[in-house]
């Protein structure tokens, strides 16, 4: 983890127009690797603190122009944070519109498109993890209907 500059990583996460999407995707993949491969959660959270990184990840979901491949890696990074600490849930819930944006991805999924389907499945995992601590926030965002519709529709293909 010593090779990664958290400030640069965060700056790249906050990019999102045109060619900057490539930088954003690289930063997301790097963050996923850091979270997944870290043998010391405390050190990882010092390097990439949830208080700054989770809001940045949620803002990617709020960007309606973000492509599915970027959103799928973003959802994966959020999942890794939640897998490590359920306390991260409140940081996600604290970003206005984040839960609704996750739910909406289940509504607009293109089941014949692999990337779109992977994104929806990852969003479902994130919502499931959030429900362990903040089920009311998911319910208020329409999450129950979105998840049930996704399960129903994906079972047809």
XYZ file of N, CA and C in Angstrom, residues 22-141:
360
model
N -11.205 7.161 -17.682
C -10.163 6.133 -17.631
C -9.367 6.238 -16.334
N -9.050 7.464 -15.936
C -8.326 7.684 -14.689
C -9.186 7.264 -13.500
N -10.464 7.577 -13.585
C -11.392 7.211 -12.525
C -11.469 5.691 -12.391
N -11.537 5.008 -13.519
C -11.613 3.543 -13.505
C -10.336 2.937 -12.933
N -9.189 3.495 -13.285
C -7.917 3.021 -12.733
C -7.902 3.205 -11.213
N -8.356 4.363 -10.753
C -8.394 4.630 -9.306
C -9.343 3.661 -8.605
N -10.479 3.386 -9.215
C -11.441 2.457 -8.616
C -10.857 1.053 -8.513
N -10.209 0.599 -9.573
C -9.594 -0.735 -9.555
C -8.498 -0.797 -8.495
N -7.708 0.263 -8.394
C -6.640 0.321 -7.397
C -7.226 0.272 -5.986
N -8.289 1.036 -5.764
C -8.933 1.043 -4.452
C -9.487 -0.340 -4.113
N -10.103 -0.983 -5.082
C -10.625 -2.343 -4.854
C -9.504 -3.299 -4.460
N -8.387 -3.203 -5.152
C -7.254 -4.081 -4.831
C -6.727 -3.797 -3.426
N -6.632 -2.524 -3.068
C -6.167 -2.166 -1.724
C -7.085 -2.743 -0.653
N -8.370 -2.586 -0.861
C -9.336 -3.066 0.130
C -9.368 -4.587 0.195
N -9.294 -5.216 -0.950
C -9.388 -6.670 -1.014
C -8.137 -7.355 -0.478
N -6.990 -6.802 -0.777
C -5.729 -7.463 -0.441
C -5.116 -7.009 0.883
N -5.734 -6.057 1.526
C -5.163 -5.532 2.760
C -5.191 -6.594 3.857
N -4.052 -6.754 4.505
C -3.981 -7.695 5.634
C -4.153 -6.963 6.966
N -4.255 -5.635 6.898
C -4.420 -4.844 8.102
C -5.502 -3.797 7.852
N -6.691 -4.056 8.348
C -7.842 -3.196 8.107
C -7.609 -1.789 8.652
N -7.034 -1.694 9.828
C -6.802 -0.376 10.417
C -5.891 0.479 9.540
N -4.814 -0.129 9.058
C -3.886 0.614 8.201
C -4.558 0.995 6.883
N -5.347 0.078 6.349
C -6.073 0.345 5.113
C -7.043 1.513 5.302
N -7.751 1.524 6.430
C -8.706 2.594 6.698
C -8.008 3.914 7.013
N -6.757 3.852 7.482
C -5.976 5.079 7.659
C -5.577 5.643 6.307
N -5.186 4.744 5.398
C -4.753 5.162 4.069
C -5.925 5.656 3.228
N -7.015 4.910 3.244
C -8.206 5.234 2.443
C -9.417 5.312 3.370
N -9.497 6.360 4.170
C -10.540 6.433 5.200
C -11.947 6.475 4.602
N -12.852 5.676 5.172
C -14.236 5.663 4.699
C -14.891 7.044 4.732
N -14.517 7.884 5.684
C -15.160 9.201 5.809
C -14.921 10.074 4.578
N -13.836 9.844 3.844
C -13.589 10.632 2.634
C -13.848 9.825 1.360
N -13.542 8.532 1.393
C -13.670 7.735 0.176
C -15.109 7.299 -0.117
N -15.870 6.960 0.902
C -17.248 6.525 0.645
C -18.116 7.632 0.051
N -18.057 8.866 0.545
C -18.835 9.915 -0.133
C -18.421 10.107 -1.597
N -17.120 9.984 -1.880
C -16.655 10.104 -3.266
C -17.217 8.965 -4.123
N -17.251 7.762 -3.561
C -17.814 6.623 -4.294
C -19.322 6.816 -4.517
N -20.001 7.300 -3.515
C -21.446 7.535 -3.655
C -21.730 8.593 -4.717
N -20.889 9.605 -4.795
C -21.088 10.660 -5.794
C -20.950 10.124 -7.210
N -20.146 9.093 -7.389
C -20.052 8.464 -8.709
C -21.413 7.881 -9.086
N -22.095 7.274 -8.123
C -23.430 6.738 -8.382
C -24.442 7.830 -8.686
N -24.237 9.000 -8.143
C -25.148 10.117 -8.397
C -24.925 10.748 -9.767
N -23.826 10.417 -10.409
C -23.509 10.932 -11.744
C -24.257 10.109 -12.790
N -25.288 10.685 -13.360
C -26.126 9.961 -14.315
C -25.395 9.599 -15.606
N -24.273 10.257 -15.867
C -23.530 9.943 -17.087
C -22.463 8.865 -16.872
N -22.327 8.384 -15.651
C -21.319 7.356 -15.359
C -21.701 6.052 -16.056
N -20.769 5.462 -16.800
C -21.066 4.210 -17.504
C -21.148 3.017 -16.543
N -21.816 1.977 -16.986
C -22.024 0.796 -16.154
C -20.729 0.176 -15.659
N -19.684 0.155 -16.493
C -18.437 -0.477 -16.050
C -17.807 0.272 -14.886
N -17.911 1.595 -14.892
C -17.391 2.405 -13.785
C -18.251 2.193 -12.542
N -19.564 2.158 -12.739
C -20.469 1.970 -11.606
C -20.313 0.587 -10.978
N -20.047 -0.422 -11.794
C -19.881 -1.774 -11.254
C -18.663 -1.845 -10.347
N -17.547 -1.246 -10.753
C -16.346 -1.248 -9.918
C -16.576 -0.375 -8.682
N -17.325 0.693 -8.839
C -17.664 1.544 -7.700
C -18.477 0.753 -6.670
N -19.470 0.020 -7.143
C -20.296 -0.805 -6.244
C -19.447 -1.878 -5.567
N -18.485 -2.420 -6.304
C -17.596 -3.428 -5.723
C -16.768 -2.812 -4.597
N -16.243 -1.611 -4.815
C -15.449 -0.936 -3.776
C -16.309 -0.659 -2.533
N -17.539 -0.216 -2.754
C -18.444 0.026 -1.626
C -18.694 -1.283 -0.878
N -18.888 -2.366 -1.620
C -19.098 -3.683 -1.007
C -17.914 -4.066 -0.139
N -16.696 -3.841 -0.629
C -15.501 -4.189 0.146
C -15.438 -3.381 1.443
N -15.770 -2.093 1.374
C -15.805 -1.289 2.602
C -16.822 -1.873 3.580
N -18.011 -2.197 3.087
C -19.064 -2.726 3.954
C -18.712 -4.102 4.496
N -18.006 -4.907 3.711
C -17.572 -6.227 4.186
C -16.615 -6.108 5.362
N -15.788 -5.070 5.332
C -14.801 -4.867 6.380
C -15.435 -4.268 7.633
N -16.354 -3.330 7.437
C -16.952 -2.655 8.593
C -18.385 -2.231 8.304
N -19.304 -2.759 9.070
C -20.708 -2.373 8.935
C -20.919 -0.909 9.317
N -19.968 -0.345 10.043
C -20.048 1.069 10.424
C -20.024 1.987 9.198
N -19.531 1.469 8.085
C -19.475 2.271 6.864
C -20.871 2.585 6.328
N -21.845 1.832 6.764
C -23.210 2.014 6.290
C -23.704 3.437 6.494
N -23.450 3.991 7.663
C -23.960 5.338 7.956
C -23.334 6.398 7.056
N -22.118 6.144 6.598
C -21.472 7.095 5.678
C -22.168 7.096 4.318
N -22.637 5.932 3.900
C -23.337 5.816 2.625
C -24.727 6.426 2.744
N -25.417 6.074 3.813
C -26.768 6.595 4.048
C -26.731 8.121 4.185
N -25.627 8.645 4.684
C -25.487 10.087 4.876
C -25.337 10.886 3.588
N -25.082 10.217 2.472
C -24.959 10.921 1.191
C -26.339 10.968 0.550
N -26.885 12.149 0.457
C -28.239 12.344 -0.048
C -28.399 11.763 -1.462
N -29.343 10.848 -1.600
C -29.653 10.259 -2.900
C -28.871 9.011 -3.251
N -27.890 8.641 -2.437
C -27.029 7.499 -2.765
C -27.800 6.181 -2.792
N -28.634 5.948 -1.797
C -29.393 4.695 -1.739
C -30.368 4.625 -2.910
N -31.026 5.727 -3.200
C -31.969 5.782 -4.326
C -31.240 5.505 -5.639
N -30.040 6.040 -5.793
C -29.260 5.819 -7.012
C -28.897 4.340 -7.168
N -28.541 3.692 -6.065
C -28.264 2.248 -6.102
C -29.522 1.475 -6.508
N -30.647 1.843 -5.919
C -31.918 1.181 -6.236
C -32.292 1.372 -7.708
N -32.079 2.578 -8.203
C -32.447 2.863 -9.596
C -31.672 2.002 -10.588
N -30.477 1.610 -10.232
C -29.689 0.757 -11.128
C -30.328 -0.613 -11.296
N -31.090 -1.044 -10.300
C -31.810 -2.314 -10.420
C -33.003 -2.173 -11.361
N -33.533 -0.970 -11.457
C -34.701 -0.713 -12.304
C -34.296 -0.629 -13.781
N -33.149 -0.023 -14.060
C -32.749 0.215 -15.457
C -31.810 -0.855 -16.009
N -31.653 -1.950 -15.287
C -30.740 -3.005 -15.722
C -31.154 -3.561 -17.089
N -30.154 -3.788 -17.919
C -30.356 -4.474 -19.199
C -29.869 -5.899 -18.987
N -30.807 -6.812 -18.797
C -30.454 -8.186 -18.428
C -29.662 -8.914 -19.506
N -29.742 -8.470 -20.735
C -28.980 -9.108 -21.819
C -27.560 -8.566 -21.930
N -27.261 -7.505 -21.191
C -25.941 -6.891 -21.206
C -25.190 -7.343 -19.951
N -24.082 -8.036 -20.139
C -23.344 -8.628 -19.022
C -22.881 -7.584 -18.004
N -22.348 -6.456 -18.481
C -21.855 -5.415 -17.574
C -23.008 -4.834 -16.761
N -24.125 -4.578 -17.411
C -25.295 -4.034 -16.728
C -25.820 -5.014 -15.685
N -25.841 -6.273 -16.054
C -26.315 -7.296 -15.117
C -25.357 -7.432 -13.916
N -24.040 -7.415 -14.190
C -23.046 -7.460 -13.100
C -23.219 -6.277 -12.159
N -23.472 -5.100 -12.740
C -23.697 -3.899 -11.934
C -24.917 -4.082 -11.035
N -25.994 -4.574 -11.598
C -27.223 -4.765 -10.809
C -26.989 -5.770 -9.683
N -26.275 -6.848 -9.974
C -25.997 -7.847 -8.938
C -25.126 -7.263 -7.832
N -24.173 -6.423 -8.209
C -23.315 -5.786 -7.207
C -24.121 -4.791 -6.382
N -25.026 -4.054 -7.018
C -25.892 -3.123 -6.287
C -26.772 -3.873 -5.293
N -27.235 -5.031 -5.705
C -28.056 -5.850 -4.817
C -27.253 -6.262 -3.573
N -25.976 -6.613 -3.775
C -25.112 -6.964 -2.633
C -24.940 -5.774 -1.689
N -24.708 -4.591 -2.273
C -24.533 -3.391 -1.455
C -25.794 -3.128 -0.644
N -26.945 -3.205 -1.296
C -28.209 -2.959 -0.594
C -28.440 -3.982 0.514
N -28.072 -5.229 0.241
C -28.208 -6.274 1.265
C -27.350 -5.947 2.487
N -26.109 -5.534 2.255
C -25.219 -5.188 3.366
C -25.712 -3.955 4.119
N -26.238 -2.985 3.398
C -26.769 -1.790 4.046
C -27.973 -2.155 4.917
N -28.772 -3.094 4.445
C -29.967 -3.510 5.196
C -29.640 -4.114 6.560
N -28.436 -4.630 6.729
C -28.078 -5.200 8.027
C -28.035 -4.132 9.119
N -27.816 -2.856 8.719
C -27.714 -1.777 9.698
C -28.770 -0.686 9.526
N -29.151 -0.424 8.284
C -30.033 0.711 7.985
C -31.148 0.298 7.023
N -31.902 -0.721 7.394
C -32.944 -1.224 6.490
C -33.989 -0.160 6.179
N -34.264 0.717 7.122
C -35.245 1.775 6.893
C -34.854 2.693 5.747
N -33.557 2.988 5.627
C -33.084 3.864 4.552
C -33.296 3.216 3.185
N -33.074 1.912 3.118
C -33.279 1.195 1.858
C -34.771 1.143 1.541
N -35.594 0.891 2.533
C -37.049 0.839 2.328
C -37.570 2.192 1.859
N -37.131 3.270 2.525
C -37.580 4.618 2.156
C -37.155 5.017 0.755
N -36.060 4.455 0.270
C -35.575 4.767 -1.072
C -36.251 3.904 -2.144
